[in-house]
Structure formats: structure tokens, C-alpha cells
XYZ file of C-alpha atoms in Angstrom:
319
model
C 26.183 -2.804 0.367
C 29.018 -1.501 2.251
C 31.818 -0.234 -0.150
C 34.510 -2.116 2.784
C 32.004 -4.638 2.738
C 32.302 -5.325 -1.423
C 36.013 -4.935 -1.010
C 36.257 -8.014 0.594
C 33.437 -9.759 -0.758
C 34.002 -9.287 -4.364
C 37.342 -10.708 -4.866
C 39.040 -10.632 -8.156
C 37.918 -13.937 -9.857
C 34.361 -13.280 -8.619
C 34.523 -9.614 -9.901
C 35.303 -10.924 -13.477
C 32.494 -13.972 -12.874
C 29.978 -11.189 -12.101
C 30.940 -9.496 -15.602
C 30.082 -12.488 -17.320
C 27.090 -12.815 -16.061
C 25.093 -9.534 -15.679
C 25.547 -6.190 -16.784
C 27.259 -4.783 -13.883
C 29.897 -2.267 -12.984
C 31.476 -3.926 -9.898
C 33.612 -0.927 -8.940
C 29.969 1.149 -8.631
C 29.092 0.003 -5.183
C 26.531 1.986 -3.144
C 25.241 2.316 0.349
C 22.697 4.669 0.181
C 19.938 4.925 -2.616
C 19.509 8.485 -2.519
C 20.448 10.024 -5.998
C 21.374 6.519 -7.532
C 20.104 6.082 -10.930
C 17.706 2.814 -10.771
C 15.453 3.255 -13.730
C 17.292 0.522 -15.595
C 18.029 -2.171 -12.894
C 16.721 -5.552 -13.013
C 18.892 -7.496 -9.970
C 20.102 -5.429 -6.939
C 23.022 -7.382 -5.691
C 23.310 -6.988 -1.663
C 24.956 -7.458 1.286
C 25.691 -6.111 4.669
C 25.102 -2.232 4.635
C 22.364 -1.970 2.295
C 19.567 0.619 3.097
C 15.951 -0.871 3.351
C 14.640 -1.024 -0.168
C 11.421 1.091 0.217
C 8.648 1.862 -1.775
C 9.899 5.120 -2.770
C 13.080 3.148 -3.910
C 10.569 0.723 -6.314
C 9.108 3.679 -7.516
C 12.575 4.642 -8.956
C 13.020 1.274 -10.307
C 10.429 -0.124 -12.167
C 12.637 -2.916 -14.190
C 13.754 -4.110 -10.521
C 12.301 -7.788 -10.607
C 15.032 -9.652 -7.947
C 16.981 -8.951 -5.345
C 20.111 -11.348 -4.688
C 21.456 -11.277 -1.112
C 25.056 -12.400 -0.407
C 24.594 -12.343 2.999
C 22.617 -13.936 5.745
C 18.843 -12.462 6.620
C 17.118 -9.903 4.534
C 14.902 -8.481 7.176
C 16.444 -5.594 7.287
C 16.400 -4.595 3.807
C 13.441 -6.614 2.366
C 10.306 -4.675 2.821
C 6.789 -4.986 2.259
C 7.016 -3.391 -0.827
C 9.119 -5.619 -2.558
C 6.539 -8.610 -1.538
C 3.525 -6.777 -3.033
C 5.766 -6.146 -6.032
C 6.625 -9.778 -6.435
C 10.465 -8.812 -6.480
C 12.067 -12.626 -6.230
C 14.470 -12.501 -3.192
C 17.331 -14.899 -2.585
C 19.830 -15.547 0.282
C 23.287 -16.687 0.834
C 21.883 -17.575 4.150
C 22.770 -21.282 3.759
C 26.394 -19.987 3.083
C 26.563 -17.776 6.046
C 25.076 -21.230 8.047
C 28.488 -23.272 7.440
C 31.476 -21.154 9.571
C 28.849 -20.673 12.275
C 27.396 -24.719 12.652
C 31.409 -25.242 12.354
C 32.362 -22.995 15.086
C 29.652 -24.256 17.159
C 30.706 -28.420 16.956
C 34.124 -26.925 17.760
C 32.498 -25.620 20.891
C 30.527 -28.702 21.592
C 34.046 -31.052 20.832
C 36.112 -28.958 23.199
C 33.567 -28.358 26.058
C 32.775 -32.026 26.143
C 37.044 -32.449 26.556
C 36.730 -29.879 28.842
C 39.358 -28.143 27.165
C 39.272 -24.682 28.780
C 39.877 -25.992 32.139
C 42.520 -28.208 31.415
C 44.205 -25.620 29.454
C 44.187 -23.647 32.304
C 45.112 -25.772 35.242
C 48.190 -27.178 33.065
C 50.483 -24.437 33.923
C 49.456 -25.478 37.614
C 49.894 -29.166 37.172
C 52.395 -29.802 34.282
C 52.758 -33.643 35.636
C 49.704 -34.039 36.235
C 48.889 -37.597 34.654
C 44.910 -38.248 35.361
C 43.038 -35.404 33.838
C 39.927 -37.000 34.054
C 39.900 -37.563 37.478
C 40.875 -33.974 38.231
C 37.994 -33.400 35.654
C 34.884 -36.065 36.321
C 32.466 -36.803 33.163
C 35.447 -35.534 31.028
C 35.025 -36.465 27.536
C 32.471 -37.229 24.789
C 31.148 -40.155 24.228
C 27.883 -40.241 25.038
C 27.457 -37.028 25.899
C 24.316 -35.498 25.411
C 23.498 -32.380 23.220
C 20.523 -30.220 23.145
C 19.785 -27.989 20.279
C 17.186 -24.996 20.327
C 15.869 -23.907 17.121
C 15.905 -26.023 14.018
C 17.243 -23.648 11.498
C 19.323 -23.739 8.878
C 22.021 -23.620 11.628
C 20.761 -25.818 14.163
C 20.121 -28.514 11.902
C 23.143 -28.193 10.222
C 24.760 -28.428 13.347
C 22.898 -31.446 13.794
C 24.215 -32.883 10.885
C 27.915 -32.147 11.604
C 26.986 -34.160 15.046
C 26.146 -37.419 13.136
C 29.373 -38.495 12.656
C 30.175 -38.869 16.215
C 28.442 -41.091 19.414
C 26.581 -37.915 20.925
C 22.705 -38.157 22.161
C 21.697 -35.601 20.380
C 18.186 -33.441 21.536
C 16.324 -30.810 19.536
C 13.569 -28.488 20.464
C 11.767 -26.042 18.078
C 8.126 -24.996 19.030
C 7.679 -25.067 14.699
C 9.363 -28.454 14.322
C 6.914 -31.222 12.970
C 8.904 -33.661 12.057
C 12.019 -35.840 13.080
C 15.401 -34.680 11.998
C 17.796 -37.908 11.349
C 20.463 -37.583 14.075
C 18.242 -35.676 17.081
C 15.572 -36.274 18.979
C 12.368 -33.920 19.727
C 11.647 -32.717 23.426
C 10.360 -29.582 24.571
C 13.070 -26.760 25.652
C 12.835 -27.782 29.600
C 13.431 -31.351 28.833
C 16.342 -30.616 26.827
C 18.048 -27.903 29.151
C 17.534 -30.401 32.090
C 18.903 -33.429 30.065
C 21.603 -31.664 28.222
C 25.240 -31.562 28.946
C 25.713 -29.360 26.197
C 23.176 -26.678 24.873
C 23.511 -24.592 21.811
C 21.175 -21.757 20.733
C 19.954 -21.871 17.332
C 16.835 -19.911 17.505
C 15.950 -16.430 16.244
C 15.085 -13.538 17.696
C 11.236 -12.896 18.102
C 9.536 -11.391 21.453
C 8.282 -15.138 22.218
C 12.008 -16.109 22.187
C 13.463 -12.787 24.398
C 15.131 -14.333 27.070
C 13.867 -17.798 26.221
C 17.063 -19.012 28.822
C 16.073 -16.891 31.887
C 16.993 -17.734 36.085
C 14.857 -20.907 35.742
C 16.190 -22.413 33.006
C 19.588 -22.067 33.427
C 18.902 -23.608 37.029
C 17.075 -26.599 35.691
C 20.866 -26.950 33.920
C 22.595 -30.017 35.284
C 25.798 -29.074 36.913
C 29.113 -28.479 34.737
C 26.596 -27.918 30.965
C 27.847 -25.914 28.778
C 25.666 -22.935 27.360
C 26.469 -21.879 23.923
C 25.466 -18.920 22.216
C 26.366 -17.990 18.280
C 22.127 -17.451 17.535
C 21.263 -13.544 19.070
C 22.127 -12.189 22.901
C 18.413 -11.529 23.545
C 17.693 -15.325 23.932
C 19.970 -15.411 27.022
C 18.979 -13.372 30.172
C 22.960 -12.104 30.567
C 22.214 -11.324 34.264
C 21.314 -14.385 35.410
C 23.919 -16.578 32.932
C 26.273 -14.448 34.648
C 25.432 -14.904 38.006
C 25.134 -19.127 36.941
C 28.858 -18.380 35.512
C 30.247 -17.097 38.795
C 28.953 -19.794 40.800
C 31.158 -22.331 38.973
C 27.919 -24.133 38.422
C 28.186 -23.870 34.528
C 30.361 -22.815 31.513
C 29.436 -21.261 28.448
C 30.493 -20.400 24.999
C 29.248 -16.673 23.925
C 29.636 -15.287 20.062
C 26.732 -13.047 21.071
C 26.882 -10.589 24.195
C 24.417 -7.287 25.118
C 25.811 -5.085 24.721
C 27.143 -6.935 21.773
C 30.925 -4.750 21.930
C 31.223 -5.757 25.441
C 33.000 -3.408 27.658
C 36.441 -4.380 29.233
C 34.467 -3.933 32.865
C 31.805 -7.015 31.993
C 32.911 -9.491 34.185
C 32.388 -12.073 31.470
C 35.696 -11.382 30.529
C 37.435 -12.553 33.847
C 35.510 -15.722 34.312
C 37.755 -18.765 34.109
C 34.500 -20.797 32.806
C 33.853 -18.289 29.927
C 34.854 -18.185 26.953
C 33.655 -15.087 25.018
C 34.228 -14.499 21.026
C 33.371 -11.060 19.170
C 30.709 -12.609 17.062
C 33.207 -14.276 14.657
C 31.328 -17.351 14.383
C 29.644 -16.023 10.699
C 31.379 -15.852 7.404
C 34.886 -14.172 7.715
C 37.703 -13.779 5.446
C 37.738 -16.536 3.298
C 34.359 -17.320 4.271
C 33.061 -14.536 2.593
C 33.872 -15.963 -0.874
C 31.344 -19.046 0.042
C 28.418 -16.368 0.255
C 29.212 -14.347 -2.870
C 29.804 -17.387 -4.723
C 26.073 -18.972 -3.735
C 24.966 -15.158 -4.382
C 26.418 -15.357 -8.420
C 25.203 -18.814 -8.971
C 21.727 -17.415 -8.068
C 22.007 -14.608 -10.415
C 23.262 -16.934 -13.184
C 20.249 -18.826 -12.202
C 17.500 -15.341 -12.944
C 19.849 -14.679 -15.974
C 18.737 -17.641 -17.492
C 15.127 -17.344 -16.757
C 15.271 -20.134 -13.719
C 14.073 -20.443 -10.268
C 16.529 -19.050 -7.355
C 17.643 -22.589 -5.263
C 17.728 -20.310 -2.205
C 14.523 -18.167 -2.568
C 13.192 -16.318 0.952
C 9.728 -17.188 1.619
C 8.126 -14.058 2.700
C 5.502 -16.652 4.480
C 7.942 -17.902 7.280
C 10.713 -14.793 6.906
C 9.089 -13.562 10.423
C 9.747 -16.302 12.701
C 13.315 -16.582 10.669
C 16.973 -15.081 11.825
């Protein structure tokens, strides 16, 4: 992984947990394979920042038999070597899940209250005394959400939604079944029906600009588009030309380019709020990851199946 990366990972307490469990030098963090001595290692223990683990990397380390992922998706280090080795892989994926389904319900919550436009016309109106008829439909009760993508995060998301009296909508062209909380419609039926959308799919060419012109259209008037999933679902052209019309708001953790430049007029629209893709673990966060990633080692250590094991089956339709 990242050395900056382990530095803030690897705390103290879960430096000395890692000790107990493996044989491990926690200060001996690499980035790059080349010239790293792998002929005894059994568990590579990664994160953010690791190189892809190749065949010419296997070949070096014939003991390898696991790799153990703090982080979220392993696509970009998990190749197909390591499946026609057998190497077990497991993911703090379902770690990484929580701070993002809990940013996005924040989103949801405050959209419904219409929060950024009160916030903003209260300097204007200090007295006023009737927000919601300055602000029609304001509130959220009743409201109805649509989620896209039933993945870990969407249906997490869905889950956080339970506790409060939201119509809830999910569409995901791989869903067979009916989640507890949501109901299934295809993705025009939702965006048309939805007050509130949030993107929880991944990032496939069948899903590139999934919300193009036509879609966001079919939007009713005042939804809310949020976006924590990838930037390539959203056609950014036409969002933003949706966005300047007043027609819609939207809540962006994920822009293209995704450092976007102080010119994008994203940044000036009153009915945008835009985020530098903070939604995933962060600071403290990052201890909830590390700690799924050592009980998963502790779990190989003692001979036992990983509770969060990648399937290589579905990893290419996955995040």
C-alpha cells in the first residue's frame, strides 16, 4: 500500500493487534514489488496504492495463499493470476460501505428539508416565518426515494432508510429478489417517480452515462440527483445544463474530471452542492476498514473461511 496510506491506517493499537496475529513487520510497508523479497509470504496485507499483483509477482511468491484488502474494490490489484492460483481474497469493502450509505441519507434528509436553499435565502429573509410556503413539497414524509444499484451501498442505504416514512424505489438490472424496505422498478420508472435519486451502481460500459439528457428530463421538477457511486454514470454536460435551469438539484461526491477545476461552473450553482469525494472512509473511518481487514487475517491464521471473501464470479459487474 501507500506508505501515507499505512500511516494512517495502521494506528498504534492496530499495529500491535497485527503483531499478535501474523508475522509481520508493520513499519516495512511497500508500494512497489520490484526488489521486495516475497519468497516467504503467506498473506499480503493491502490497501490503496498497491501495484497489481501479477504473475511475475506469484512467481516470486510461491507461499502467497491470501490476499487481505483493507480497502474497498480489488480490481485494480487482483489479477487473473491470483484466481488461477486460488489465492483467497478478502475485502474491507463492507467497511468502506458505512461513511458513504451515511453520507448519502444525510443527503437524502437534507434535500428532502430542502436545506441548501433555505440556508441560503435566510440571510435574505431572516423573519421570514413560512419556509414551506416559500419552499412547496418541503419536507420528508412521504417522500419518495429511488435507488440505482443494489450494492453493498445501495442496499445499505436502503437499510438506513427503514427507520423513517420514505417510499423507497430500487432498480438493479441483477436484482432478483425484494429487498425489505424498497420496491423494484426499472431505472425510468424510478427517475420519473423519484423525488430523490441516489447512484449506487458501478462502473461498467452498460452503465457509462446510465443518467444521460433523457433521463434527467424524465426527472420530476425540484429531484434531487445524488452521486457518491463513479462520475461516468452521470452525463456531466447535460446534469449541468438540468442544474442551470433551476429545474433540479444535486448532490456530487464524484465529478469528471474528478479534481474539478475552479472554472466548472458546478461550483457557482446555488442548487449544487459538490464534495471532493469524501463520502468513503476518512480519518477515523479508516480504523473500521483495517479493523474488518485483521479480523480476516485472524480468521486465515486459524485455518477459517474469510467472512468477506471476493467472488471472482461477480467481481466484474462489482465497484
Amino acid at each position: 500500500m501507500d506508505p501515507r496510506v499505512a500511516a494512517r491506517l495502521i494506528n498504534a493499537p492496530l499495529r500491535e493487534r497485527l503483531r499478535t496475529i501474523a508475522d509481520v513487520q508493520p513499519a516495512h510497508v511497500v508500494s512497489d514489488f520490484t526488489g521486495v523479497e516475497l519468497a516467504h509470504t503467506e498473506v499480503l496485507f493491502t490497501s490503496w496504492g498497491c501495484p497489481p499483483v501479477t504473475a511475475e509477482v506469484l512467481a516470486r511468491a510461491p507461499r502467497l495463499r491470501a490476499i487481505v484488502h483493507a480497502a474497498g474494490t480489488v480490481k485494480e490489484l487482483v489479477t487473473d493470476a491470483c484466481w488461477r492460483r486460488g489465492i483467497a481474497v478478502s475485502s474491507a469493502a463492507a467497511a468502506n460501505a458505512e461513511p458513504v450509505a451515511e453520507y448519502t441519507l444525510a443527503a437524502i434528509l437534507f434535500s428532502g428539508k430542502r436545506v441548501m436553499d433555505i440556508a441560503r435565502a435566510y440571510r435574505h429573509f431572516p423573519a421570514a416565518d413560512d419556509w414551506a410556503a416559500r419552499f412547496p413539497g418541503l419536507g420528508n414524509y412521504r417522500r419518495t426515494v429511488g435507488v440505482v444499484g443494489a450494492s453493498r451501498i445501495g442496499r445499505r442505504v436502503i437499510e438506513l432508510l427503514r427507520p423513517f416514512t420514505l417510499d423507497v424505489l430500487v432498480s438493479d438490472p441483477y436484482l432478483d429478489e425484494e429487498l425489505p424496505g424498497a420496491r423494484r422498478v426499472d431505472l425510468d420508472e424510478l427517475l420519473a417517480s423519484s423525488d430523490i435519486v441516489t447512484l449506487h451502481a458501478p462502473a461498467l460500459p452498460e452503465t457509462h452515462h446510465m443518467i444521460d439528457a433523457a433521463r434527467l428530463a424524465s426527472m420530476p421538477d425540484g429531484a434531487t440527483l445524488i452521486n457518491t457511486a463513479r462520475a461516468a454514470l452521470v452525463d456531466q454536460e447535460a446534469l449541468i445544463a438540468e442544474l442551470a435551469s433551476g429545474r433540479l438539484y444535486a448532490v456530487l461526491d464524484l465529478t469528471q474530471p474528478e479534481v474539478l477545476p475552479a472554472s466548472s461552473p458546478l461550483h457557482d450553482l446555488p442548487n449544487v452542492l459538490v464534495t471532493p469525494h469524501i463520502a468513503g472512509s476518512l480519518g477515523g473511518e479508516l480504523a473500521r476498514m483495517a479493523d474488518l481487514a485483521l479480523d480476516e487475517l485472524a480468521r486465515h491464521a486459524h485455518g477459517l473461511p474469510f467472512i468477506h471473501p471476493v467472488d471472482p464470479t461477480t467481481l466484474a459487474r462489482s465497484a
